[in-house]
Short mmCIF file of C-alpha atoms in Angstrom, two decimals:
data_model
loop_
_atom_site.label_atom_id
_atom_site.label_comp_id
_atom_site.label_asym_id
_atom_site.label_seq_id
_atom_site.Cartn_x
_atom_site.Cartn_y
_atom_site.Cartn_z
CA UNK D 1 0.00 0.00 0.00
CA UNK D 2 1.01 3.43 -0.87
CA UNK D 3 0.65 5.90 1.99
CA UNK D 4 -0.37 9.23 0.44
CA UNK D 5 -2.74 12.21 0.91
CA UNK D 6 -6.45 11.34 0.75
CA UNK D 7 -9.17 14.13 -0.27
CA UNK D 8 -12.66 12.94 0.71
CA UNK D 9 -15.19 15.53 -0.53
CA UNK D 10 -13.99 18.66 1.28
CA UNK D 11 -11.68 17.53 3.41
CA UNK D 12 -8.34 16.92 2.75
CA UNK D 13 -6.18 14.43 5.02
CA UNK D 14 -2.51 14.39 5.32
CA UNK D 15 -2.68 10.57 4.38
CA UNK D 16 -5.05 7.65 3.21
CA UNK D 17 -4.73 5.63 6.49
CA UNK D 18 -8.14 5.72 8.28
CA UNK D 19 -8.93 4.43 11.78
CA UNK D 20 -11.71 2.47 10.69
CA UNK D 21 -15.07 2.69 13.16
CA UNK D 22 -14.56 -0.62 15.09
CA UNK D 23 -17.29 -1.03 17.51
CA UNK D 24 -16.49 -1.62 20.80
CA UNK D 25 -12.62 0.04 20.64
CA UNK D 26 -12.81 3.41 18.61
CA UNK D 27 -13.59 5.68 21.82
CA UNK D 28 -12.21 9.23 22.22
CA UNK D 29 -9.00 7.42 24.51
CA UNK D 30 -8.49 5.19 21.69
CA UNK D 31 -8.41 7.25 18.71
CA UNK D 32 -6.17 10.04 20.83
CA UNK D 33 -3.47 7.29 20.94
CA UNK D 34 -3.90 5.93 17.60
CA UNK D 35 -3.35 9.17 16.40
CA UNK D 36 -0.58 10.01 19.01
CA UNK D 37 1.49 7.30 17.06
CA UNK D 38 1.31 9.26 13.38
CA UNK D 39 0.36 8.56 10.12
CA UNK D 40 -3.62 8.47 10.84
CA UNK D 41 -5.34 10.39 8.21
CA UNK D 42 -8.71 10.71 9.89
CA UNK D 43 -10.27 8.69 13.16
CA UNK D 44 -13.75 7.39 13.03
CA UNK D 45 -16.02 7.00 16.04
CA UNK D 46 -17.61 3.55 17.31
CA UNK D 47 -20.64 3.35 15.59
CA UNK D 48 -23.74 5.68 16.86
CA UNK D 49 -27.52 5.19 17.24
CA UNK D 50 -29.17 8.49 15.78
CA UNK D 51 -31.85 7.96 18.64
CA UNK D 52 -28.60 7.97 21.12
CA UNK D 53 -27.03 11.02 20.17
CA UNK D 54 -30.40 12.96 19.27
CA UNK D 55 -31.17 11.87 22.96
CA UNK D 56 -28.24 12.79 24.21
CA UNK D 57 -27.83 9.03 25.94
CA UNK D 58 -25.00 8.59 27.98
CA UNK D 59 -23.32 6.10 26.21
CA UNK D 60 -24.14 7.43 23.19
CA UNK D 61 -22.25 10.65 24.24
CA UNK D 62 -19.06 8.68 25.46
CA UNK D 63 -18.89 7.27 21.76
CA UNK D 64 -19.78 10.37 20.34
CA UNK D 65 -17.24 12.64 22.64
CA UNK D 66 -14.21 14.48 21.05
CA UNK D 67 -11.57 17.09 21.89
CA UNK D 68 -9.24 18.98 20.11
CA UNK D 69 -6.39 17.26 18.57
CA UNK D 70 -9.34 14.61 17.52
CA UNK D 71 -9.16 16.15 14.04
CA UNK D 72 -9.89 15.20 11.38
CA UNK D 73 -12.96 13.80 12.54
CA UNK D 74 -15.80 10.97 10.96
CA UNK D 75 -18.98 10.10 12.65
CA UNK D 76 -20.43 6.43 12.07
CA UNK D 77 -24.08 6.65 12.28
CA UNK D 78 -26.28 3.47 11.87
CA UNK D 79 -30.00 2.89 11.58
CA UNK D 80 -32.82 2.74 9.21
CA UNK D 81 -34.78 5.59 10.10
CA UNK D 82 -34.20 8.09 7.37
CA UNK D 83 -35.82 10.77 9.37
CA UNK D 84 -33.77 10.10 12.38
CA UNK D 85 -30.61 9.67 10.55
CA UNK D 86 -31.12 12.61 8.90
CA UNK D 87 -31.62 14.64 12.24
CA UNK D 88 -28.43 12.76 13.64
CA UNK D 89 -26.22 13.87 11.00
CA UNK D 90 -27.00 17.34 11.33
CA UNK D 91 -26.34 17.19 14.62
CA UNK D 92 -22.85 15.64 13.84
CA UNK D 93 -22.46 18.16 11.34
CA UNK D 94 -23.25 20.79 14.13
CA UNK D 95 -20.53 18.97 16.48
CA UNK D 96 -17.78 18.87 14.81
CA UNK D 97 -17.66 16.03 12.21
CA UNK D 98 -15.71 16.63 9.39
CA UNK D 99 -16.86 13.19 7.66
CA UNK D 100 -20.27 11.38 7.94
CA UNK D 101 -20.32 7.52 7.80
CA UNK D 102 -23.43 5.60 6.86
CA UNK D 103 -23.09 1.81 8.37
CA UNK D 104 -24.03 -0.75 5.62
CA UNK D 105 -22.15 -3.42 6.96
CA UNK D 106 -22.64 -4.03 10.12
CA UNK D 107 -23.44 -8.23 10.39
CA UNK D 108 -24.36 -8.04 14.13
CA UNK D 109 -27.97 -9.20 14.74
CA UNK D 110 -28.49 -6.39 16.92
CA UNK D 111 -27.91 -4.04 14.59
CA UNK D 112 -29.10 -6.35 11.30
CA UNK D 113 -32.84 -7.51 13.16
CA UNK D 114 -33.97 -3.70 13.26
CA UNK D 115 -32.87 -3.56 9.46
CA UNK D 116 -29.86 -1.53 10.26
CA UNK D 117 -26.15 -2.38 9.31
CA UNK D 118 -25.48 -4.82 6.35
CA UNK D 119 -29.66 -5.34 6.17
CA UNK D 120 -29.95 -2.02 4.22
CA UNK D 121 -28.43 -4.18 1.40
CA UNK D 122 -30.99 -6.57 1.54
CA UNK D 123 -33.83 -3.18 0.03
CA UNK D 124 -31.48 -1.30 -1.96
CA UNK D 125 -33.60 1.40 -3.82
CA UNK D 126 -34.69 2.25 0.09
CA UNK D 127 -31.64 2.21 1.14
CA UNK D 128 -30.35 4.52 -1.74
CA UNK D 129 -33.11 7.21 -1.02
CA UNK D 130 -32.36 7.30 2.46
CA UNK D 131 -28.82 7.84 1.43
CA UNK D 132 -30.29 10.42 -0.86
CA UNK D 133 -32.23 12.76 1.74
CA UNK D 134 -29.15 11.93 3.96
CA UNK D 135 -26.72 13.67 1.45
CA UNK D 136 -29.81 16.50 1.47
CA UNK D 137 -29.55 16.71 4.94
CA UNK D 138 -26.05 17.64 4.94
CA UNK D 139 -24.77 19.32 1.89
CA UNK D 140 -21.71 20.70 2.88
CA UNK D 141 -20.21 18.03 5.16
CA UNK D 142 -18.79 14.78 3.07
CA UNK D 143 -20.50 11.90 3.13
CA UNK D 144 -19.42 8.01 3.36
CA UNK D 145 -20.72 4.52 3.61
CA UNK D 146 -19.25 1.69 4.33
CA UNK D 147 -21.17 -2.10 3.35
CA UNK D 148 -20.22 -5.44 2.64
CA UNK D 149 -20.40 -7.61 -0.38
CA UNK D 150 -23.99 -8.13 0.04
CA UNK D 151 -26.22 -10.71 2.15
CA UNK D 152 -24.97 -14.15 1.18
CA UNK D 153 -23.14 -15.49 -2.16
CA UNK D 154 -26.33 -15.01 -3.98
CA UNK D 155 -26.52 -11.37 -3.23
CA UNK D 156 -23.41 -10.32 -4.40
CA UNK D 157 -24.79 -6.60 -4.51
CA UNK D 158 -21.88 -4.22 -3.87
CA UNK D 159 -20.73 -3.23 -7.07
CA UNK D 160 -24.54 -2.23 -8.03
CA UNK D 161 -25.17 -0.38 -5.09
CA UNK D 162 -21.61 1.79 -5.02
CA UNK D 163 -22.31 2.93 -8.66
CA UNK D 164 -25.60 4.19 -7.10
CA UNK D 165 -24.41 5.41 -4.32
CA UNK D 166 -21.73 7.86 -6.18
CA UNK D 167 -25.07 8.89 -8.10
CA UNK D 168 -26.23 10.23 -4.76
CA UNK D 169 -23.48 12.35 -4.13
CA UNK D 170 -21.64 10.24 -1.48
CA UNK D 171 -18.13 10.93 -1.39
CA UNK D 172 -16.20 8.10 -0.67
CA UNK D 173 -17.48 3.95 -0.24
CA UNK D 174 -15.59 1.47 1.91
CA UNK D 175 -16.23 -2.20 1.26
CA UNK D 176 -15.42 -5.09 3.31
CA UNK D 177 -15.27 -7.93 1.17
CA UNK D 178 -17.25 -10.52 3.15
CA UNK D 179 -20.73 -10.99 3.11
CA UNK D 180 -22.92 -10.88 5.74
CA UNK D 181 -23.69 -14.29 6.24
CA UNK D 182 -19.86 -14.54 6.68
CA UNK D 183 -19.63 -11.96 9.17
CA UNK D 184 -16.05 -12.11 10.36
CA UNK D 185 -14.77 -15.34 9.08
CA UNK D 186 -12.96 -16.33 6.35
CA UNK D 187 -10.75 -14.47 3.57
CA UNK D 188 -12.24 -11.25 2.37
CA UNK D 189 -12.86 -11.33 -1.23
CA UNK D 190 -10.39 -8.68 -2.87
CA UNK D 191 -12.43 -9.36 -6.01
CA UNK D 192 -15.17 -8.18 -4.66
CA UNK D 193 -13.86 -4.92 -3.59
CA UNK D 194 -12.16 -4.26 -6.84
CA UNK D 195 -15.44 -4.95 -8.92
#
């Protein structure tokens, strides 16, 4: 891999090596010594529940909860509400994100049963107008999303959905090449995140 500078949207990062939002470990601590150790382009939070953060829930805040030198900044939000997203990345907008994150790959059941995470591949044309009013929601802030090969081996939906998704005026797509049904096993598919 070729470290370099990265420009996603708007923002413009020193290099292309991003602290990916890993749930359970990318807390404010954790991304202050990640980035104490160099070379970390931008940091991305844990991933957060628009109902959290529009609540203000305490956990939700902990996630959410920066400080200078956290900079450059991404929010992960997750969910299927587009209303509720929508509010939630406004108010990340309004708290200092420099990047938004939509979660489309998420395999956890928690997240997957209320049709959040890697599910939102499973309806893509509602997926792709939340994504739409998202990107309305928030016109001058970049916008991401990060999914997985699709469902299963017979979903193999990726490739579709990204060309859609640049249609929408996202700014960047991160795909881990495993499906769903794989969650974290096995090799990832490099094919699949070249297609």
């Amino acid at each position: 891999m070729t470290v370099r500078p990265l420009i996603i949207g708007k923002v413009h990062l020193a290099t292309n090596l991003l602290l990916a939002p890993i749930a359970g470990y990318c807390d404010l601590a954790f991304r202050l010594v990640a980035r104490s150790c160099g070379g970390v382009g931008m940091a991305c939070t844990d991933l957060l529940c628009p109902e959290g953060v529009l609540r203000e829930n305490k956990r939700s805040m902990e996630l959410a909860a920066t400080k200078k030198g956290d900079s450059p900044l991404c929010m992960q939000l997750y969910g299927s509400d587009t209303d509720r997203l929508c509010e939630a990345a406004r108010w990340a907008e309004a708290r200092g994100a420099d990047v938004i994150d939509i979660n489309m790959g998420c395999p956890v059941d928690k997240i997957t049963k209320r049709d959040g995470g890697s599910a939102l591949l499973c309806n893509p044309d509602r997926t792709l107008n939340m994504v739409g009013r998202i990107r309305s929601a928030i016109p001058n802030t970049p916008l991401t999303a990060k999914l997985r090969l699709g469902w299963n081996d017979e979903s193999i939906v990726a490739p579709m959905i990204a060309a859609r998704l640049e249609n929408t005026g996202v700014d960047m797509i991160t795909i881990h090449g495993r499906t769903t049904e794989m969650r974290f096993s096995g090799e990832a598919r490099l094919d699949g995140i070249a297609a």
